[in-house]
Coordinates of C-alpha atoms in Angstrom, one line a residue:
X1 CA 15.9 -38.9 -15.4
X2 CA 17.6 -37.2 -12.2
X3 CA 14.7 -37.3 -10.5
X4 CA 13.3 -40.5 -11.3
X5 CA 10.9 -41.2 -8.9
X6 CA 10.1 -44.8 -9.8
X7 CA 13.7 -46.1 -10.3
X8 CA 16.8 -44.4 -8.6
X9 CA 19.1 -46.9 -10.2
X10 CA 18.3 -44.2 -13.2
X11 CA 18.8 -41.6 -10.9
X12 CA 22.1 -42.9 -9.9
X13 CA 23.1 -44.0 -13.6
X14 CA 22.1 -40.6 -14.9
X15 CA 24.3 -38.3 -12.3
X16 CA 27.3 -40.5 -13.0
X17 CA 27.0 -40.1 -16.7
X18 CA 26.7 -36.1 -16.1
X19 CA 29.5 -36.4 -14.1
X20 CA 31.8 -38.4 -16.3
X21 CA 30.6 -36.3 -19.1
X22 CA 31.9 -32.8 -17.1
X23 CA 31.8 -29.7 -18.0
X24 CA 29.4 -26.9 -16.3
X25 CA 26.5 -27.8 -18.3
X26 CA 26.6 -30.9 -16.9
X27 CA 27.4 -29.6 -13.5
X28 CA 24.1 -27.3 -13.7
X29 CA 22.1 -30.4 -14.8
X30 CA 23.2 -31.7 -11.7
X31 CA 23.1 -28.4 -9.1
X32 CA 19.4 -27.7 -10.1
X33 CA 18.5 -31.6 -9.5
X34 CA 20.1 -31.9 -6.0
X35 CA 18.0 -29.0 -5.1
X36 CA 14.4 -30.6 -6.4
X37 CA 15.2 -33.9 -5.4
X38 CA 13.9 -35.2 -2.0
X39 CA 16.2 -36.8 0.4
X40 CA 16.0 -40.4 -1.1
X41 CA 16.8 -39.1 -5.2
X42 CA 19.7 -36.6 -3.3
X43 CA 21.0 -39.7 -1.5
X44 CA 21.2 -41.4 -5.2
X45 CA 22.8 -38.8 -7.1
X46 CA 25.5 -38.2 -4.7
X47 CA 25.8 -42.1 -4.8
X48 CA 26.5 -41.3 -8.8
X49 CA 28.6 -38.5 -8.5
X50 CA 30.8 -39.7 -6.0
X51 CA 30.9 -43.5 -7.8
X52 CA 32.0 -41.6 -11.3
X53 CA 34.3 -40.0 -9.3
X54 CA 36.0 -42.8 -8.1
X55 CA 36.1 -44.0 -11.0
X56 CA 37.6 -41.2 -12.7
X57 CA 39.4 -39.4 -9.9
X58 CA 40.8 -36.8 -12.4
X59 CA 37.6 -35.7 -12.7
X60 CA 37.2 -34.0 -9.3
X61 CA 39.4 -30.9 -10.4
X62 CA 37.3 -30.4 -13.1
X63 CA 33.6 -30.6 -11.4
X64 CA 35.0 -28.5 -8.2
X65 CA 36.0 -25.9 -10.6
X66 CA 32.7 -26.4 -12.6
X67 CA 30.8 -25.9 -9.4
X68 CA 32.6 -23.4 -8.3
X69 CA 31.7 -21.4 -11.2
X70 CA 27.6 -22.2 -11.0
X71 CA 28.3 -20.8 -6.4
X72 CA 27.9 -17.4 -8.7
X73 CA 24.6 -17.9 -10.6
X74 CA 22.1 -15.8 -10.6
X75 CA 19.4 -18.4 -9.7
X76 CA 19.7 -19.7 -5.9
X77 CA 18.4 -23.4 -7.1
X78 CA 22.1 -23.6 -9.0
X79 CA 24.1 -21.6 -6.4
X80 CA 22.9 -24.2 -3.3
X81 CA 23.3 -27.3 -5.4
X82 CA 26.5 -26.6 -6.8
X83 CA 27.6 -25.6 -2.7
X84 CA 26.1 -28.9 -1.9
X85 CA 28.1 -31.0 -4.7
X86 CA 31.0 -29.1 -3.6
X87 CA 30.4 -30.4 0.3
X88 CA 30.2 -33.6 -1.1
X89 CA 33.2 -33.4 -3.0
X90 CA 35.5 -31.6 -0.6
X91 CA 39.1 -33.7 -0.1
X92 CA 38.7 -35.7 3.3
X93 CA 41.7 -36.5 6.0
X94 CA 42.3 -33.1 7.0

């Protein structure tokens, strides 16, 4: 449903559920589908993420750490998506 190549609303829908949900499973989900995903389906699931963020702006502690975590995996799809959700969730207005 990440990748979702008829319908990125389900793209979109799908990464904010994962990210509302938390946790590193969730965070893995994610990692592994930012790396398979072409630009359009990366574009909509940072659109997810960053929306359940701000929705739940608790929650950013929680993924950072999460992601943090996966940066140490031993497969490079997980490491370089959980690097790229942690770009994407880096605190701005430095």
């Amino acid at each position: 449903m990440l990748l979702d190549a008829e319908d990125t609303a389900v793209t979109r829908r799908t990464a904010h559920a994962l990210t509302r949900a938390g946790g590193v499973a969730a965070a893995r989900l994610l990692s592994v589908a930012v790396t398979e995903a072409d630009d359009n389906q990366a574009d909509w699931i940072r659109t997810g993420v960053q929306d359940a963020l701000e929705d739940r702006p608790t929650g950013v502690p929680a993924l950072r750490a999460a992601c943090r975590q996966l940066t140490r995996s031993p497969e490079e799809a997980v490491r370089r998506g959980a690097g790229a959700i942690l770009a994407w969730t880096e605190p701005t207005g430095r």
